[in-house]
JSON list of C-alpha atoms in Angstrom, two decimals:
[
{"chain": "A", "resi": 1, "resn": "MET", "atom": "CA", "xyz": [20.05, -2.56, 10.88]},
{"chain": "A", "resi": 2, "resn": "THR", "atom": "CA", "xyz": [17.73, -3.31, 13.76]},
{"chain": "A", "resi": 3, "resn": "SER", "atom": "CA", "xyz": [17.13, -1.17, 16.82]},
{"chain": "A", "resi": 4, "resn": "ALA", "atom": "CA", "xyz": [16.34, -2.33, 20.36]},
{"chain": "A", "resi": 5, "resn": "GLN", "atom": "CA", "xyz": [13.93, 0.54, 20.77]},
{"chain": "A", "resi": 6, "resn": "ALA", "atom": "CA", "xyz": [12.31, 3.18, 18.63]},
{"chain": "A", "resi": 7, "resn": "GLU", "atom": "CA", "xyz": [14.14, 6.48, 18.20]},
{"chain": "A", "resi": 8, "resn": "LEU", "atom": "CA", "xyz": [12.98, 9.95, 17.21]},
{"chain": "A", "resi": 9, "resn": "TRP", "atom": "CA", "xyz": [15.36, 12.40, 15.56]},
{"chain": "A", "resi": 10, "resn": "ASP", "atom": "CA", "xyz": [15.02, 16.09, 14.80]},
{"chain": "A", "resi": 11, "resn": "VAL", "atom": "CA", "xyz": [16.49, 16.58, 11.35]},
{"chain": "A", "resi": 12, "resn": "SER", "atom": "CA", "xyz": [17.31, 19.90, 9.69]},
{"chain": "A", "resi": 13, "resn": "ARG", "atom": "CA", "xyz": [19.00, 18.53, 6.55]},
{"chain": "A", "resi": 14, "resn": "LEU", "atom": "CA", "xyz": [18.15, 15.44, 4.54]},
{"chain": "A", "resi": 15, "resn": "ARG", "atom": "CA", "xyz": [20.36, 13.92, 1.88]},
{"chain": "A", "resi": 16, "resn": "PHE", "atom": "CA", "xyz": [19.43, 10.89, -0.23]},
{"chain": "A", "resi": 17, "resn": "GLU", "atom": "CA", "xyz": [21.78, 8.77, -2.30]},
{"chain": "A", "resi": 18, "resn": "GLU", "atom": "CA", "xyz": [20.61, 5.92, -4.52]},
{"chain": "A", "resi": 19, "resn": "ALA", "atom": "CA", "xyz": [22.61, 2.70, -4.27]},
{"chain": "A", "resi": 20, "resn": "PRO", "atom": "CA", "xyz": [22.55, -0.54, -6.31]},
{"chain": "A", "resi": 21, "resn": "PRO", "atom": "CA", "xyz": [20.41, -3.43, -5.05]},
{"chain": "A", "resi": 22, "resn": "PRO", "atom": "CA", "xyz": [22.14, -5.89, -2.71]},
{"chain": "A", "resi": 23, "resn": "ALA", "atom": "CA", "xyz": [23.80, -8.92, -4.26]},
{"chain": "A", "resi": 24, "resn": "LEU", "atom": "CA", "xyz": [22.17, -12.20, -3.26]},
{"chain": "A", "resi": 25, "resn": "THR", "atom": "CA", "xyz": [23.44, -15.72, -3.49]},
{"chain": "A", "resi": 26, "resn": "THR", "atom": "CA", "xyz": [21.30, -18.27, -5.29]},
{"chain": "A", "resi": 27, "resn": "GLY", "atom": "CA", "xyz": [20.40, -19.80, -1.94]},
{"chain": "A", "resi": 28, "resn": "GLN", "atom": "CA", "xyz": [19.37, -16.48, -0.42]},
{"chain": "A", "resi": 29, "resn": "ARG", "atom": "CA", "xyz": [17.19, -15.60, -3.40]},
{"chain": "A", "resi": 30, "resn": "THR", "atom": "CA", "xyz": [15.55, -19.03, -3.37]},
{"chain": "A", "resi": 31, "resn": "ALA", "atom": "CA", "xyz": [14.86, -18.77, 0.37]},
{"chain": "A", "resi": 32, "resn": "MET", "atom": "CA", "xyz": [13.40, -15.30, -0.08]},
{"chain": "A", "resi": 33, "resn": "ASP", "atom": "CA", "xyz": [11.17, -16.41, -2.94]},
{"chain": "A", "resi": 34, "resn": "ARG", "atom": "CA", "xyz": [9.92, -19.39, -0.95]},
{"chain": "A", "resi": 35, "resn": "ARG", "atom": "CA", "xyz": [9.00, -17.18, 1.99]},
{"chain": "A", "resi": 36, "resn": "TRP", "atom": "CA", "xyz": [7.26, -14.76, -0.34]},
{"chain": "A", "resi": 37, "resn": "ALA", "atom": "CA", "xyz": [5.25, -17.56, -1.96]},
{"chain": "A", "resi": 38, "resn": "ALA", "atom": "CA", "xyz": [4.19, -18.82, 1.48]},
{"chain": "A", "resi": 39, "resn": "ALA", "atom": "CA", "xyz": [3.12, -15.31, 2.51]},
{"chain": "A", "resi": 40, "resn": "VAL", "atom": "CA", "xyz": [1.02, -14.92, -0.64]},
{"chain": "A", "resi": 41, "resn": "ARG", "atom": "CA", "xyz": [-0.66, -18.26, -0.06]},
{"chain": "A", "resi": 42, "resn": "ALA", "atom": "CA", "xyz": [-1.60, -17.05, 3.43]},
{"chain": "A", "resi": 43, "resn": "ASN", "atom": "CA", "xyz": [-2.67, -13.62, 2.18]},
{"chain": "A", "resi": 44, "resn": "PRO", "atom": "CA", "xyz": [-3.42, -13.52, -1.59]},
{"chain": "A", "resi": 45, "resn": "THR", "atom": "CA", "xyz": [-3.86, -9.74, -1.51]},
{"chain": "A", "resi": 46, "resn": "LEU", "atom": "CA", "xyz": [-0.13, -9.16, -1.01]},
{"chain": "A", "resi": 47, "resn": "PHE", "atom": "CA", "xyz": [1.49, -7.42, -3.96]},
{"chain": "A", "resi": 48, "resn": "ASP", "atom": "CA", "xyz": [5.17, -7.50, -4.83]},
{"chain": "A", "resi": 49, "resn": "GLY", "atom": "CA", "xyz": [5.21, -3.83, -5.70]},
{"chain": "A", "resi": 50, "resn": "PRO", "atom": "CA", "xyz": [8.19, -1.47, -5.90]},
{"chain": "A", "resi": 51, "resn": "VAL", "atom": "CA", "xyz": [9.64, -0.08, -2.69]},
{"chain": "A", "resi": 52, "resn": "ALA", "atom": "CA", "xyz": [12.45, 2.26, -1.74]},
{"chain": "A", "resi": 53, "resn": "ALA", "atom": "CA", "xyz": [14.53, 0.33, 0.79]},
{"chain": "A", "resi": 54, "resn": "LEU", "atom": "CA", "xyz": [17.07, 1.59, 3.27]},
{"chain": "A", "resi": 55, "resn": "THR", "atom": "CA", "xyz": [20.65, 0.37, 2.78]},
{"chain": "A", "resi": 56, "resn": "GLY", "atom": "CA", "xyz": [22.59, 2.83, 4.91]},
{"chain": "A", "resi": 57, "resn": "LEU", "atom": "CA", "xyz": [22.16, 5.69, 7.33]},
{"chain": "A", "resi": 58, "resn": "GLY", "atom": "CA", "xyz": [24.45, 8.44, 8.58]},
{"chain": "A", "resi": 59, "resn": "ARG", "atom": "CA", "xyz": [23.95, 11.22, 11.13]},
{"chain": "A", "resi": 60, "resn": "ASP", "atom": "CA", "xyz": [26.40, 14.08, 11.55]},
{"chain": "A", "resi": 61, "resn": "GLY", "atom": "CA", "xyz": [25.37, 15.19, 15.04]},
{"chain": "A", "resi": 62, "resn": "ALA", "atom": "CA", "xyz": [24.27, 18.62, 13.80]},
{"chain": "A", "resi": 63, "resn": "GLY", "atom": "CA", "xyz": [20.84, 17.78, 12.43]},
{"chain": "A", "resi": 64, "resn": "GLY", "atom": "CA", "xyz": [22.02, 16.24, 9.17]},
{"chain": "A", "resi": 65, "resn": "LEU", "atom": "CA", "xyz": [20.81, 12.83, 8.03]},
{"chain": "A", "resi": 66, "resn": "SER", "atom": "CA", "xyz": [22.16, 10.93, 5.02]},
{"chain": "A", "resi": 67, "resn": "VAL", "atom": "CA", "xyz": [20.03, 8.11, 3.66]},
{"chain": "A", "resi": 68, "resn": "SER", "atom": "CA", "xyz": [21.31, 5.49, 1.25]},
{"chain": "A", "resi": 69, "resn": "TRP", "atom": "CA", "xyz": [18.47, 3.70, -0.52]},
{"chain": "A", "resi": 70, "resn": "THR", "atom": "CA", "xyz": [17.83, 1.25, -3.33]},
{"chain": "A", "resi": 71, "resn": "ARG", "atom": "CA", "xyz": [14.99, 0.11, -5.58]},
{"chain": "A", "resi": 72, "resn": "LEU", "atom": "CA", "xyz": [13.56, -3.26, -4.53]},
{"chain": "A", "resi": 73, "resn": "THR", "atom": "CA", "xyz": [10.20, -4.98, -4.34]},
{"chain": "A", "resi": 74, "resn": "TYR", "atom": "CA", "xyz": [8.15, -5.94, -1.33]},
{"chain": "A", "resi": 75, "resn": "ARG", "atom": "CA", "xyz": [9.40, -9.54, -1.17]},
{"chain": "A", "resi": 76, "resn": "TYR", "atom": "CA", "xyz": [12.85, -8.35, -0.15]},
{"chain": "A", "resi": 77, "resn": "ARG", "atom": "CA", "xyz": [11.48, -7.77, 3.36]},
{"chain": "A", "resi": 78, "resn": "PHE", "atom": "CA", "xyz": [11.84, -11.50, 3.89]},
{"chain": "A", "resi": 79, "resn": "LEU", "atom": "CA", "xyz": [15.62, -11.19, 3.78]},
{"chain": "A", "resi": 80, "resn": "ARG", "atom": "CA", "xyz": [15.33, -10.34, 7.49]},
{"chain": "A", "resi": 81, "resn": "GLU", "atom": "CA", "xyz": [14.49, -13.99, 8.14]},
{"chain": "A", "resi": 82, "resn": "ILE", "atom": "CA", "xyz": [17.46, -15.40, 6.25]},
{"chain": "A", "resi": 83, "resn": "PRO", "atom": "CA", "xyz": [20.76, -15.81, 8.13]},
{"chain": "A", "resi": 84, "resn": "GLU", "atom": "CA", "xyz": [23.71, -13.86, 6.68]},
{"chain": "A", "resi": 85, "resn": "ALA", "atom": "CA", "xyz": [21.54, -12.21, 4.02]},
{"chain": "A", "resi": 86, "resn": "PRO", "atom": "CA", "xyz": [22.18, -8.51, 3.28]},
{"chain": "A", "resi": 87, "resn": "SER", "atom": "CA", "xyz": [20.53, -6.14, 5.74]},
{"chain": "A", "resi": 88, "resn": "VAL", "atom": "CA", "xyz": [17.59, -4.32, 4.14]},
{"chain": "A", "resi": 89, "resn": "SER", "atom": "CA", "xyz": [15.13, -2.19, 6.11]},
{"chain": "A", "resi": 90, "resn": "GLY", "atom": "CA", "xyz": [12.08, -0.25, 5.08]},
{"chain": "A", "resi": 91, "resn": "LEU", "atom": "CA", "xyz": [11.53, 3.43, 4.42]},
{"chain": "A", "resi": 92, "resn": "PHE", "atom": "CA", "xyz": [8.08, 4.85, 5.09]},
{"chain": "A", "resi": 93, "resn": "VAL", "atom": "CA", "xyz": [6.09, 8.04, 5.49]},
{"chain": "A", "resi": 94, "resn": "ALA", "atom": "CA", "xyz": [3.51, 8.78, 8.18]},
{"chain": "A", "resi": 95, "resn": "VAL", "atom": "CA", "xyz": [1.11, 11.68, 8.68]},
{"chain": "A", "resi": 96, "resn": "LEU", "atom": "CA", "xyz": [0.10, 13.07, 12.04]},
{"chain": "A", "resi": 97, "resn": "GLN", "atom": "CA", "xyz": [-3.49, 14.21, 11.49]},
{"chain": "A", "resi": 98, "resn": "PRO", "atom": "CA", "xyz": [-4.89, 16.19, 14.44]},
{"chain": "A", "resi": 99, "resn": "ASP", "atom": "CA", "xyz": [-8.49, 17.14, 14.98]},
{"chain": "A", "resi": 100, "resn": "ALA", "atom": "CA", "xyz": [-9.54, 20.62, 16.09]},
{"chain": "A", "resi": 101, "resn": "ASP", "atom": "CA", "xyz": [-9.22, 19.58, 19.75]},
{"chain": "A", "resi": 102, "resn": "GLY", "atom": "CA", "xyz": [-5.65, 18.34, 19.41]},
{"chain": "A", "resi": 103, "resn": "ARG", "atom": "CA", "xyz": [-6.41, 14.64, 19.28]},
{"chain": "A", "resi": 104, "resn": "LEU", "atom": "CA", "xyz": [-4.47, 12.42, 16.90]},
{"chain": "A", "resi": 105, "resn": "LEU", "atom": "CA", "xyz": [-6.06, 10.20, 14.25]},
{"chain": "A", "resi": 106, "resn": "VAL", "atom": "CA", "xyz": [-4.83, 6.61, 14.16]},
{"chain": "A", "resi": 107, "resn": "GLY", "atom": "CA", "xyz": [-6.08, 3.70, 12.09]},
{"chain": "A", "resi": 108, "resn": "ARG", "atom": "CA", "xyz": [-6.20, -0.05, 12.58]},
{"chain": "A", "resi": 109, "resn": "MET", "atom": "CA", "xyz": [-4.78, -2.08, 9.71]},
{"chain": "A", "resi": 110, "resn": "SER", "atom": "CA", "xyz": [-7.35, -4.38, 8.12]},
{"chain": "A", "resi": 111, "resn": "PRO", "atom": "CA", "xyz": [-7.05, -8.19, 8.04]},
{"chain": "A", "resi": 112, "resn": "THR", "atom": "CA", "xyz": [-5.91, -8.21, 4.41]},
{"chain": "A", "resi": 113, "resn": "THR", "atom": "CA", "xyz": [-2.85, -6.03, 5.03]},
{"chain": "A", "resi": 114, "resn": "SER", "atom": "CA", "xyz": [0.66, -7.16, 5.95]},
{"chain": "A", "resi": 115, "resn": "ALA", "atom": "CA", "xyz": [0.14, -6.01, 9.57]},
{"chain": "A", "resi": 116, "resn": "PRO", "atom": "CA", "xyz": [-3.47, -6.89, 10.48]},
{"chain": "A", "resi": 117, "resn": "GLY", "atom": "CA", "xyz": [-4.77, -5.33, 13.67]},
{"chain": "A", "resi": 118, "resn": "ARG", "atom": "CA", "xyz": [-1.89, -2.87, 14.10]},
{"chain": "A", "resi": 119, "resn": "TRP", "atom": "CA", "xyz": [-2.69, 0.74, 14.99]},
{"chain": "A", "resi": 120, "resn": "GLN", "atom": "CA", "xyz": [-0.65, 3.40, 13.24]},
{"chain": "A", "resi": 121, "resn": "PRO", "atom": "CA", "xyz": [-0.88, 6.88, 11.69]},
{"chain": "A", "resi": 122, "resn": "PRO", "atom": "CA", "xyz": [-1.90, 7.17, 8.05]},
{"chain": "A", "resi": 123, "resn": "GLY", "atom": "CA", "xyz": [1.07, 6.42, 5.83]},
{"chain": "A", "resi": 124, "resn": "GLY", "atom": "CA", "xyz": [2.89, 3.55, 4.24]},
{"chain": "A", "resi": 125, "resn": "THR", "atom": "CA", "xyz": [5.98, 2.08, 2.66]},
{"chain": "A", "resi": 126, "resn": "LEU", "atom": "CA", "xyz": [7.82, 4.53, 0.47]},
{"chain": "A", "resi": 127, "resn": "GLU", "atom": "CA", "xyz": [7.65, 3.91, -3.27]},
{"chain": "A", "resi": 128, "resn": "PRO", "atom": "CA", "xyz": [10.68, 4.91, -5.35]},
{"chain": "A", "resi": 129, "resn": "PRO", "atom": "CA", "xyz": [10.45, 7.80, -7.81]},
{"chain": "A", "resi": 130, "resn": "VAL", "atom": "CA", "xyz": [10.44, 7.02, -11.52]},
{"chain": "A", "resi": 131, "resn": "ALA", "atom": "CA", "xyz": [13.70, 5.68, -12.92]},
{"chain": "A", "resi": 132, "resn": "GLY", "atom": "CA", "xyz": [16.31, 8.40, -13.13]},
{"chain": "A", "resi": 133, "resn": "ALA", "atom": "CA", "xyz": [14.49, 10.76, -10.76]},
{"chain": "A", "resi": 134, "resn": "VAL", "atom": "CA", "xyz": [15.90, 11.72, -7.39]},
{"chain": "A", "resi": 135, "resn": "LEU", "atom": "CA", "xyz": [14.37, 10.95, -4.02]},
{"chain": "A", "resi": 136, "resn": "ASP", "atom": "CA", "xyz": [13.90, 14.13, -2.00]},
{"chain": "A", "resi": 137, "resn": "LEU", "atom": "CA", "xyz": [11.60, 15.86, 0.48]},
{"chain": "A", "resi": 138, "resn": "ASP", "atom": "CA", "xyz": [9.07, 16.79, -2.21]},
{"chain": "A", "resi": 139, "resn": "VAL", "atom": "CA", "xyz": [8.71, 13.13, -3.21]},
{"chain": "A", "resi": 140, "resn": "LEU", "atom": "CA", "xyz": [8.20, 12.18, 0.45]},
{"chain": "A", "resi": 141, "resn": "ARG", "atom": "CA", "xyz": [5.61, 14.91, 0.93]},
{"chain": "A", "resi": 142, "resn": "ARG", "atom": "CA", "xyz": [3.60, 13.93, -2.16]},
{"chain": "A", "resi": 143, "resn": "HIS", "atom": "CA", "xyz": [3.66, 10.29, -1.14]},
{"chain": "A", "resi": 144, "resn": "ALA", "atom": "CA", "xyz": [2.49, 11.17, 2.38]},
{"chain": "A", "resi": 145, "resn": "ALA", "atom": "CA", "xyz": [-0.41, 13.23, 0.99]},
{"chain": "A", "resi": 146, "resn": "ARG", "atom": "CA", "xyz": [-1.44, 10.36, -1.26]},
{"chain": "A", "resi": 147, "resn": "GLU", "atom": "CA", "xyz": [-1.38, 7.86, 1.61]},
{"chain": "A", "resi": 148, "resn": "LEU", "atom": "CA", "xyz": [-3.44, 10.20, 3.79]},
{"chain": "A", "resi": 149, "resn": "ALA", "atom": "CA", "xyz": [-6.09, 10.55, 1.08]},
{"chain": "A", "resi": 150, "resn": "GLU", "atom": "CA", "xyz": [-6.19, 6.84, 0.27]},
{"chain": "A", "resi": 151, "resn": "GLU", "atom": "CA", "xyz": [-6.45, 5.68, 3.88]},
{"chain": "A", "resi": 152, "resn": "THR", "atom": "CA", "xyz": [-8.63, 8.38, 5.45]},
{"chain": "A", "resi": 153, "resn": "GLY", "atom": "CA", "xyz": [-10.30, 10.29, 2.61]},
{"chain": "A", "resi": 154, "resn": "SER", "atom": "CA", "xyz": [-8.72, 13.58, 3.72]},
{"chain": "A", "resi": 155, "resn": "ASP", "atom": "CA", "xyz": [-7.45, 15.24, 0.54]},
{"chain": "A", "resi": 156, "resn": "THR", "atom": "CA", "xyz": [-4.88, 17.58, 2.08]},
{"chain": "A", "resi": 157, "resn": "PRO", "atom": "CA", "xyz": [-2.58, 19.20, -0.50]},
{"chain": "A", "resi": 158, "resn": "ALA", "atom": "CA", "xyz": [1.00, 17.98, -0.31]},
{"chain": "A", "resi": 159, "resn": "ASP", "atom": "CA", "xyz": [2.37, 21.47, 0.25]},
{"chain": "A", "resi": 160, "resn": "ALA", "atom": "CA", "xyz": [0.17, 21.83, 3.36]},
{"chain": "A", "resi": 161, "resn": "LEU", "atom": "CA", "xyz": [2.01, 18.97, 5.10]},
{"chain": "A", "resi": 162, "resn": "VAL", "atom": "CA", "xyz": [4.71, 20.20, 7.48]},
{"chain": "A", "resi": 163, "resn": "PRO", "atom": "CA", "xyz": [7.85, 18.02, 7.72]},
{"chain": "A", "resi": 164, "resn": "GLY", "atom": "CA", "xyz": [8.56, 16.77, 11.23]},
{"chain": "A", "resi": 165, "resn": "PRO", "atom": "CA", "xyz": [10.99, 14.43, 12.95]},
{"chain": "A", "resi": 166, "resn": "VAL", "atom": "CA", "xyz": [12.38, 11.24, 11.53]},
{"chain": "A", "resi": 167, "resn": "VAL", "atom": "CA", "xyz": [11.67, 8.00, 13.38]},
{"chain": "A", "resi": 168, "resn": "ARG", "atom": "CA", "xyz": [13.44, 4.67, 13.46]},
{"chain": "A", "resi": 169, "resn": "ASP", "atom": "CA", "xyz": [11.29, 1.72, 14.46]},
{"chain": "A", "resi": 170, "resn": "THR", "atom": "CA", "xyz": [12.39, -1.35, 16.38]},
{"chain": "A", "resi": 171, "resn": "ARG", "atom": "CA", "xyz": [13.11, -3.29, 13.17]},
{"chain": "A", "resi": 172, "resn": "GLY", "atom": "CA", "xyz": [15.42, -0.63, 11.79]},
{"chain": "A", "resi": 173, "resn": "GLY", "atom": "CA", "xyz": [12.91, 0.94, 9.43]},
{"chain": "A", "resi": 174, "resn": "VAL", "atom": "CA", "xyz": [13.12, 4.72, 9.01]},
{"chain": "A", "resi": 175, "resn": "GLY", "atom": "CA", "xyz": [10.00, 6.86, 8.74]},
{"chain": "A", "resi": 176, "resn": "PHE", "atom": "CA", "xyz": [9.56, 10.48, 7.69]},
{"chain": "A", "resi": 177, "resn": "LEU", "atom": "CA", "xyz": [6.81, 12.24, 9.64]},
{"chain": "A", "resi": 178, "resn": "PHE", "atom": "CA", "xyz": [4.57, 15.04, 8.43]},
{"chain": "A", "resi": 179, "resn": "THR", "atom": "CA", "xyz": [1.88, 16.99, 10.27]},
{"chain": "A", "resi": 180, "resn": "ALA", "atom": "CA", "xyz": [-1.37, 17.85, 8.50]},
{"chain": "A", "resi": 181, "resn": "PRO", "atom": "CA", "xyz": [-3.53, 20.89, 9.29]},
{"chain": "A", "resi": 182, "resn": "PRO", "atom": "CA", "xyz": [-6.19, 20.22, 11.96]},
{"chain": "A", "resi": 183, "resn": "ARG", "atom": "CA", "xyz": [-9.67, 19.25, 10.82]},
{"chain": "A", "resi": 184, "resn": "PRO", "atom": "CA", "xyz": [-12.91, 18.97, 12.82]},
{"chain": "A", "resi": 185, "resn": "ALA", "atom": "CA", "xyz": [-13.37, 15.50, 14.33]},
{"chain": "A", "resi": 186, "resn": "ARG", "atom": "CA", "xyz": [-16.72, 15.05, 12.62]},
{"chain": "A", "resi": 187, "resn": "GLU", "atom": "CA", "xyz": [-15.17, 15.82, 9.24]},
{"chain": "A", "resi": 188, "resn": "LEU", "atom": "CA", "xyz": [-12.35, 13.33, 9.79]},
{"chain": "A", "resi": 189, "resn": "ARG", "atom": "CA", "xyz": [-14.78, 10.57, 10.74]},
{"chain": "A", "resi": 190, "resn": "GLU", "atom": "CA", "xyz": [-17.14, 11.32, 7.87]},
{"chain": "A", "resi": 191, "resn": "ARG", "atom": "CA", "xyz": [-14.37, 11.45, 5.28]},
{"chain": "A", "resi": 192, "resn": "TYR", "atom": "CA", "xyz": [-12.98, 8.13, 6.48]},
{"chain": "A", "resi": 193, "resn": "ALA", "atom": "CA", "xyz": [-16.44, 6.50, 6.45]},
{"chain": "A", "resi": 194, "resn": "GLU", "atom": "CA", "xyz": [-17.15, 7.74, 2.92]},
{"chain": "A", "resi": 195, "resn": "SER", "atom": "CA", "xyz": [-13.76, 6.60, 1.63]},
{"chain": "A", "resi": 196, "resn": "ALA", "atom": "CA", "xyz": [-14.00, 3.15, 3.24]},
{"chain": "A", "resi": 197, "resn": "SER", "atom": "CA", "xyz": [-17.55, 2.69, 1.96]},
{"chain": "A", "resi": 198, "resn": "ALA", "atom": "CA", "xyz": [-16.52, 3.63, -1.58]},
{"chain": "A", "resi": 199, "resn": "GLU", "atom": "CA", "xyz": [-13.61, 1.18, -1.52]},
{"chain": "A", "resi": 200, "resn": "THR", "atom": "CA", "xyz": [-15.80, -1.63, -0.22]},
{"chain": "A", "resi": 201, "resn": "ALA", "atom": "CA", "xyz": [-18.44, -0.91, -2.87]},
{"chain": "A", "resi": 202, "resn": "SER", "atom": "CA", "xyz": [-15.79, -1.16, -5.59]},
{"chain": "A", "resi": 203, "resn": "GLY", "atom": "CA", "xyz": [-14.65, -4.56, -4.32]},
{"chain": "A", "resi": 204, "resn": "ALA", "atom": "CA", "xyz": [-11.46, -3.28, -2.68]},
{"chain": "A", "resi": 205, "resn": "ASN", "atom": "CA", "xyz": [-10.44, -3.68, 0.95]},
{"chain": "A", "resi": 206, "resn": "PRO", "atom": "CA", "xyz": [-9.82, -0.46, 2.91]},
{"chain": "A", "resi": 207, "resn": "GLU", "atom": "CA", "xyz": [-6.35, -0.32, 4.41]},
{"chain": "A", "resi": 208, "resn": "PHE", "atom": "CA", "xyz": [-7.82, 0.80, 7.75]},
{"chain": "A", "resi": 209, "resn": "ASP", "atom": "CA", "xyz": [-10.82, -1.10, 9.05]},
{"chain": "A", "resi": 210, "resn": "ARG", "atom": "CA", "xyz": [-11.30, 1.43, 11.87]},
{"chain": "A", "resi": 211, "resn": "VAL", "atom": "CA", "xyz": [-10.03, 4.84, 12.92]},
{"chain": "A", "resi": 212, "resn": "GLU", "atom": "CA", "xyz": [-9.91, 6.50, 16.33]},
{"chain": "A", "resi": 213, "resn": "LEU", "atom": "CA", "xyz": [-8.98, 9.91, 17.71]},
{"chain": "A", "resi": 214, "resn": "VAL", "atom": "CA", "xyz": [-6.71, 9.66, 20.75]},
{"chain": "A", "resi": 215, "resn": "GLY", "atom": "CA", "xyz": [-5.90, 12.52, 23.07]},
{"chain": "A", "resi": 216, "resn": "SER", "atom": "CA", "xyz": [-3.12, 11.07, 25.21]},
{"chain": "A", "resi": 217, "resn": "ARG", "atom": "CA", "xyz": [-0.59, 8.28, 25.50]},
{"chain": "A", "resi": 218, "resn": "PRO", "atom": "CA", "xyz": [-2.84, 6.38, 27.99]},
{"chain": "A", "resi": 219, "resn": "GLU", "atom": "CA", "xyz": [-5.66, 6.49, 25.42]},
{"chain": "A", "resi": 220, "resn": "LEU", "atom": "CA", "xyz": [-3.28, 5.12, 22.82]},
{"chain": "A", "resi": 221, "resn": "ARG", "atom": "CA", "xyz": [-2.27, 2.27, 25.14]},
{"chain": "A", "resi": 222, "resn": "SER", "atom": "CA", "xyz": [-5.93, 1.42, 25.75]},
{"chain": "A", "resi": 223, "resn": "LEU", "atom": "CA", "xyz": [-6.56, 0.55, 22.09]},
{"chain": "A", "resi": 224, "resn": "GLN", "atom": "CA", "xyz": [-7.17, -3.14, 21.52]},
{"chain": "A", "resi": 225, "resn": "GLY", "atom": "CA", "xyz": [-4.50, -4.68, 19.33]},
{"chain": "A", "resi": 226, "resn": "THR", "atom": "CA", "xyz": [-0.86, -3.98, 18.64]},
{"chain": "A", "resi": 227, "resn": "VAL", "atom": "CA", "xyz": [0.52, -0.49, 18.13]},
{"chain": "A", "resi": 228, "resn": "ALA", "atom": "CA", "xyz": [3.27, 0.48, 15.67]},
{"chain": "A", "resi": 229, "resn": "SER", "atom": "CA", "xyz": [6.56, 0.30, 17.56]},
{"chain": "A", "resi": 230, "resn": "TYR", "atom": "CA", "xyz": [7.29, 3.99, 17.09]},
{"chain": "A", "resi": 231, "resn": "LEU", "atom": "CA", "xyz": [3.80, 5.36, 17.69]},
{"chain": "A", "resi": 232, "resn": "GLU", "atom": "CA", "xyz": [3.92, 5.85, 21.46]},
{"chain": "A", "resi": 233, "resn": "LEU", "atom": "CA", "xyz": [7.21, 7.72, 21.15]},
{"chain": "A", "resi": 234, "resn": "VAL", "atom": "CA", "xyz": [5.72, 9.95, 18.46]},
{"chain": "A", "resi": 235, "resn": "ALA", "atom": "CA", "xyz": [2.54, 10.46, 20.49]},
{"chain": "A", "resi": 236, "resn": "GLY", "atom": "CA", "xyz": [4.61, 11.52, 23.48]},
{"chain": "A", "resi": 237, "resn": "ARG", "atom": "CA", "xyz": [6.23, 14.25, 21.39]},
{"chain": "A", "resi": 238, "resn": "PHE", "atom": "CA", "xyz": [2.89, 15.23, 19.86]},
{"chain": "A", "resi": 239, "resn": "PHE", "atom": "CA", "xyz": [1.09, 15.51, 23.20]},
{"chain": "A", "resi": 240, "resn": "GLY", "atom": "CA", "xyz": [4.08, 17.03, 24.95]},
{"chain": "A", "resi": 241, "resn": "ALA", "atom": "CA", "xyz": [4.32, 14.24, 27.50]}
]
């Protein structure tokens, strides 16, 4: 379920269907666990927390998108590295946070994250709802609001986030985009600084070690470090270029 290039889809209807976890052979599970153990040795802050993973995707050509998903944990990402293992891709949410001048807030992932140095919008891997609950747009919206608050300090209510396009990154992951109401640039910077300082003081590592406001695709390209594979495509839509 990989893609040669990122794609952006306008979606008018979303349908989610929960599926059972993929069946693994003993060898595949052992290989996955070994890779996970090696990753944790290299980065002890990694946590094998619950994730909602993509198992299937269907588009009807009229704005409808069907998403098949299952409940896994973070280590299952390493199945990508194992030949003939079941295909499992990530689901994520991302928030486009503009300032009052129409610039877009992006953050650089800190060294302790799974993607150190990568620039991306606020957001993160989708966590599954509680057992027995359905996955729907409201769950996505609440998760997006929580990620925005945790990563930038901007406590925007979930119902103020406007659903946008759906993106597929170059590894086959599918992301659900939301747009937050504009805020003054000074407020965005101050809220991020206060949130990061509070996390550091408590002994935690902020997810973003830096944020920037970019006003064009060339500004995005000028950032030092890697950029999320879908971000330039999203920025082009956002800036209308």
